Amino acid sequence: WAKSKGGNNTVYFSRDMEEEITRKVEMEAHLRRAVEKRELFIAFQPILHIQGQSLIGCESLLRWQHPTWGLIPPGEFIPLAEETGLIHDIGKWVLVESCIQLKEWLDQEAGEFYISVNVSARQFQHPTFLNDVEEALAISGLPAEYLCLELTETIMLHDAAHTIEAMKSLAGLGVKLAIDDFGTGYSSLSYLKHLPLHILKIDRSFVQNMSDHTPDVAIVQSISTMGKGLKMKVVAEGVETPGQLELLKELGCDFAQGFLIERPMSLEKMNIFLKKMHLVTSLEI
Ligand code: C2E
Ligand code: MG
Ligand code: MG
Ligand code: MG
């Protein structure tokens, strides 16, 4: 099929584009049913205290196990979920499941850690979001201070006034707020002084490009210093080598997350991991 624009320029959809659209429509239909068919699950990735190596938190990372397509990473279906609005139901599900799971761990284990849940811009902007968070806490019985919401700088690009209000309400509940992929967005630093933020997560591109005297070392060091000054904790994402971990320690990062420590894992593996981990007795972030 073809579509014409004015003048002499006729733009045809190529077969590739047609297939792409068909694939998207099909994927949307499957994603719509994924929650009720229990095809979505959460992988957990630990976050460690960089000095003491004790567990401080873990991040919930969504996975889709499709019966015939196999395991689909979030990068492939989250954008579609955002486009179609399915992110509201899916995001709510992740929130509830994450809170229930952490509550269970806190009841079982002699120690404390937090759970970090990713929230996309569209989900955050939705009028019921605050309510969704309150409900997840109520359903699970998890005290608010054990839940951290990871937001990206893109939320600041939408409606800054609404974002600030919404973040204040969330912080008012006692929930922790983190900026994910910090340093890669286009927003200005001035928002840092207006927002009730607790955690900065340094994007893994900086962490992975660190070697002696690269600009990335200076950037990581500056973010760490700024975090201290602003009384925020700084998490380094994507730590893959012992050398990176050592350097991050020297540069003053508080927490570390990455394949070096553990890859995101299934609930079963996380349960085994928890047995061998040292947990802090009281969470101070
Ligand atoms: P993110 O929140 O920045 O999550 C970190 C990503 O880096 C994860 O990819 C994780 O598996 C990966 N990662 C962790 N350590 C390392 C490392 O040492 N090396 C490398 N190369 N990668 C590492 P994943 O699980 O594929 O998730 C991708 C993105 O999808 C997330 O980035 C997040 O933006 C989004 N996402 C995941 N789950 C959810 C969710 O429940 N809701 C929403 N809205 N977005 C989600
Ligand atoms: Mg994240
Ligand atoms: Mg990140
Ligand atoms: Mg990311």
PDB file of N, CA, C and O in Angstrom, residues 201-233:
ATOM      1  N   LYS A 201      21.976   7.484  39.925  1.00  0.00           N
ATOM      2  CA  LYS A 201      22.592   6.294  39.335  1.00  0.00           C
ATOM      3  C   LYS A 201      23.408   6.724  38.116  1.00  0.00           C
ATOM      4  O   LYS A 201      22.831   7.140  37.099  1.00  0.00           O
ATOM      5  N   ILE A 202      24.714   6.637  38.249  1.00  0.00           N
ATOM      6  CA  ILE A 202      25.603   7.056  37.155  1.00  0.00           C
ATOM      7  C   ILE A 202      25.437   6.087  35.989  1.00  0.00           C
ATOM      8  O   ILE A 202      25.574   4.870  36.168  1.00  0.00           O
ATOM      9  N   ASP A 203      25.159   6.608  34.824  1.00  0.00           N
ATOM     10  CA  ASP A 203      24.945   5.747  33.666  1.00  0.00           C
ATOM     11  C   ASP A 203      26.154   4.856  33.399  1.00  0.00           C
ATOM     12  O   ASP A 203      27.294   5.273  33.545  1.00  0.00           O
ATOM     13  N   ARG A 204      25.855   3.632  32.956  1.00  0.00           N
ATOM     14  CA  ARG A 204      26.941   2.672  32.808  1.00  0.00           C
ATOM     15  C   ARG A 204      27.936   3.040  31.711  1.00  0.00           C
ATOM     16  O   ARG A 204      29.072   2.570  31.708  1.00  0.00           O
ATOM     17  N   SER A 205      27.546   3.912  30.779  1.00  0.00           N
ATOM     18  CA  SER A 205      28.498   4.308  29.733  1.00  0.00           C
ATOM     19  C   SER A 205      29.712   5.014  30.342  1.00  0.00           C
ATOM     20  O   SER A 205      30.836   4.826  29.884  1.00  0.00           O
ATOM     21  N   PHE A 206      29.500   5.808  31.403  1.00  0.00           N
ATOM     22  CA  PHE A 206      30.634   6.487  32.058  1.00  0.00           C
ATOM     23  C   PHE A 206      31.506   5.471  32.791  1.00  0.00           C
ATOM     24  O   PHE A 206      32.729   5.515  32.716  1.00  0.00           O
ATOM     25  N   VAL A 207      30.814   4.566  33.499  1.00  0.00           N
ATOM     26  CA  VAL A 207      31.524   3.572  34.305  1.00  0.00           C
ATOM     27  C   VAL A 207      32.395   2.687  33.414  1.00  0.00           C
ATOM     28  O   VAL A 207      33.539   2.380  33.734  1.00  0.00           O
ATOM     29  N   GLN A 208      31.841   2.321  32.266  1.00  0.00           N
ATOM     30  CA  GLN A 208      32.550   1.359  31.415  1.00  0.00           C
ATOM     31  C   GLN A 208      33.662   1.987  30.584  1.00  0.00           C
ATOM     32  O   GLN A 208      34.519   1.276  30.088  1.00  0.00           O
ATOM     33  N   ASN A 209      33.650   3.292  30.446  1.00  0.00           N
ATOM     34  CA  ASN A 209      34.729   3.946  29.692  1.00  0.00           C
ATOM     35  C   ASN A 209      35.838   4.484  30.588  1.00  0.00           C
ATOM     36  O   ASN A 209      36.748   5.145  30.119  1.00  0.00           O
ATOM     37  N   MET A 210      35.728   4.193  31.880  1.00  0.00           N
ATOM     38  CA  MET A 210      36.764   4.693  32.782  1.00  0.00           C
ATOM     39  C   MET A 210      38.059   3.932  32.583  1.00  0.00           C
ATOM     40  O   MET A 210      38.109   2.724  32.629  1.00  0.00           O
ATOM     41  N   SER A 211      39.130   4.640  32.316  1.00  0.00           N
ATOM     42  CA  SER A 211      40.462   4.073  32.462  1.00  0.00           C
ATOM     43  C   SER A 211      41.289   5.288  32.843  1.00  0.00           C
ATOM     44  O   SER A 211      40.744   6.386  32.898  1.00  0.00           O
ATOM     45  N   ASP A 212      42.547   5.143  33.098  1.00  0.00           N
ATOM     46  CA  ASP A 212      43.323   6.269  33.639  1.00  0.00           C
ATOM     47  C   ASP A 212      43.143   7.545  32.832  1.00  0.00           C
ATOM     48  O   ASP A 212      43.326   7.551  31.621  1.00  0.00           O
ATOM     49  N   HIS A 213      42.803   8.588  33.516  1.00  0.00           N
ATOM     50  CA  HIS A 213      42.761   9.938  32.940  1.00  0.00           C
ATOM     51  C   HIS A 213      41.758  10.148  31.801  1.00  0.00           C
ATOM     52  O   HIS A 213      41.893  11.077  31.034  1.00  0.00           O
ATOM     53  N   THR A 214      40.766   9.292  31.640  1.00  0.00           N
ATOM     54  CA  THR A 214      39.744   9.581  30.619  1.00  0.00           C
ATOM     55  C   THR A 214      38.786  10.623  31.193  1.00  0.00           C
ATOM     56  O   THR A 214      38.684  10.777  32.407  1.00  0.00           O
ATOM     57  N   PRO A 215      38.078  11.343  30.317  1.00  0.00           N
ATOM     58  CA  PRO A 215      37.067  12.285  30.820  1.00  0.00           C
ATOM     59  C   PRO A 215      36.044  11.570  31.707  1.00  0.00           C
ATOM     60  O   PRO A 215      35.498  12.175  32.632  1.00  0.00           O
ATOM     61  N   ASP A 216      35.810  10.290  31.447  1.00  0.00           N
ATOM     62  CA  ASP A 216      34.816   9.551  32.222  1.00  0.00           C
ATOM     63  C   ASP A 216      35.176   9.453  33.701  1.00  0.00           C
ATOM     64  O   ASP A 216      34.300   9.472  34.561  1.00  0.00           O
ATOM     65  N   VAL A 217      36.472   9.350  33.987  1.00  0.00           N
ATOM     66  CA  VAL A 217      36.908   9.312  35.390  1.00  0.00           C
ATOM     67  C   VAL A 217      36.539  10.632  36.057  1.00  0.00           C
ATOM     68  O   VAL A 217      35.983  10.650  37.163  1.00  0.00           O
ATOM     69  N   ALA A 218      36.829  11.729  35.366  1.00  0.00           N
ATOM     70  CA  ALA A 218      36.517  13.057  35.912  1.00  0.00           C
ATOM     71  C   ALA A 218      35.015  13.205  36.121  1.00  0.00           C
ATOM     72  O   ALA A 218      34.560  13.761  37.130  1.00  0.00           O
ATOM     73  N   ILE A 219      34.224  12.685  35.184  1.00  0.00           N
ATOM     74  CA  ILE A 219      32.764  12.798  35.287  1.00  0.00           C
ATOM     75  C   ILE A 219      32.242  11.985  36.482  1.00  0.00           C
ATOM     76  O   ILE A 219      31.452  12.482  37.284  1.00  0.00           O
ATOM     77  N   VAL A 220      32.720  10.756  36.610  1.00  0.00           N
ATOM     78  CA  VAL A 220      32.278   9.899  37.720  1.00  0.00           C
ATOM     79  C   VAL A 220      32.660  10.543  39.053  1.00  0.00           C
ATOM     80  O   VAL A 220      31.864  10.593  39.995  1.00  0.00           O
ATOM     81  N   GLN A 221      33.874  11.066  39.114  1.00  0.00           N
ATOM     82  CA  GLN A 221      34.346  11.713  40.342  1.00  0.00           C
ATOM     83  C   GLN A 221      33.478  12.933  40.676  1.00  0.00           C
ATOM     84  O   GLN A 221      33.079  13.134  41.817  1.00  0.00           O
ATOM     85  N   SER A 222      33.163  13.720  39.657  1.00  0.00           N
ATOM     86  CA  SER A 222      32.356  14.924  39.881  1.00  0.00           C
ATOM     87  C   SER A 222      30.948  14.576  40.351  1.00  0.00           C
ATOM     88  O   SER A 222      30.403  15.233  41.232  1.00  0.00           O
ATOM     89  N   ILE A 223      30.367  13.549  39.753  1.00  0.00           N
ATOM     90  CA  ILE A 223      29.015  13.143  40.174  1.00  0.00           C
ATOM     91  C   ILE A 223      29.045  12.664  41.624  1.00  0.00           C
ATOM     92  O   ILE A 223      28.160  12.983  42.420  1.00  0.00           O
ATOM     93  N   SER A 224      30.091  11.917  41.992  1.00  0.00           N
ATOM     94  CA  SER A 224      30.212  11.435  43.368  1.00  0.00           C
ATOM     95  C   SER A 224      30.310  12.595  44.349  1.00  0.00           C
ATOM     96  O   SER A 224      29.648  12.607  45.391  1.00  0.00           O
ATOM     97  N   THR A 225      31.134  13.577  43.997  1.00  0.00           N
ATOM     98  CA  THR A 225      31.316  14.741  44.863  1.00  0.00           C
ATOM     99  C   THR A 225      30.013  15.525  44.981  1.00  0.00           C
ATOM    100  O   THR A 225      29.599  15.927  46.073  1.00  0.00           O
ATOM    101  N   MET A 226      29.363  15.701  43.824  1.00  0.00           N
ATOM    102  CA  MET A 226      28.104  16.441  43.830  1.00  0.00           C
ATOM    103  C   MET A 226      27.065  15.707  44.683  1.00  0.00           C
ATOM    104  O   MET A 226      26.335  16.324  45.460  1.00  0.00           O
ATOM    105  N   GLY A 227      27.002  14.380  44.533  1.00  0.00           N
ATOM    106  CA  GLY A 227      26.061  13.577  45.315  1.00  0.00           C
ATOM    107  C   GLY A 227      26.266  13.788  46.815  1.00  0.00           C
ATOM    108  O   GLY A 227      25.313  13.969  47.562  1.00  0.00           O
ATOM    109  N   LYS A 228      27.527  13.773  47.235  1.00  0.00           N
ATOM    110  CA  LYS A 228      27.841  13.989  48.659  1.00  0.00           C
ATOM    111  C   LYS A 228      27.339  15.348  49.104  1.00  0.00           C
ATOM    112  O   LYS A 228      26.684  15.463  50.143  1.00  0.00           O
ATOM    113  N   GLY A 229      27.645  16.369  48.292  1.00  0.00           N
ATOM    114  CA  GLY A 229      27.250  17.734  48.632  1.00  0.00           C
ATOM    115  C   GLY A 229      25.741  17.889  48.732  1.00  0.00           C
ATOM    116  O   GLY A 229      25.226  18.661  49.537  1.00  0.00           O
ATOM    117  N   LEU A 230      25.029  17.135  47.913  1.00  0.00           N
ATOM    118  CA  LEU A 230      23.563  17.231  47.884  1.00  0.00           C
ATOM    119  C   LEU A 230      22.913  16.210  48.824  1.00  0.00           C
ATOM    120  O   LEU A 230      21.692  16.059  48.832  1.00  0.00           O
ATOM    121  N   LYS A 231      23.721  15.501  49.558  1.00  0.00           N
ATOM    122  CA  LYS A 231      23.259  14.460  50.495  1.00  0.00           C
ATOM    123  C   LYS A 231      22.457  13.365  49.790  1.00  0.00           C
ATOM    124  O   LYS A 231      21.436  12.902  50.267  1.00  0.00           O
ATOM    125  N   MET A 232      22.950  13.000  48.608  1.00  0.00           N
ATOM    126  CA  MET A 232      22.334  11.886  47.875  1.00  0.00           C
ATOM    127  C   MET A 232      23.342  10.747  47.804  1.00  0.00           C
ATOM    128  O   MET A 232      24.543  10.971  47.858  1.00  0.00           O
ATOM    129  N   LYS A 233      22.824   9.527  47.690  1.00  0.00           N
ATOM    130  CA  LYS A 233      23.701   8.386  47.500  1.00  0.00           C
ATOM    131  C   LYS A 233      23.960   8.227  46.005  1.00  0.00           C
ATOM    132  O   LYS A 233      23.075   8.486  45.177  1.00  0.00           O
TER     133      LYS A 233
END
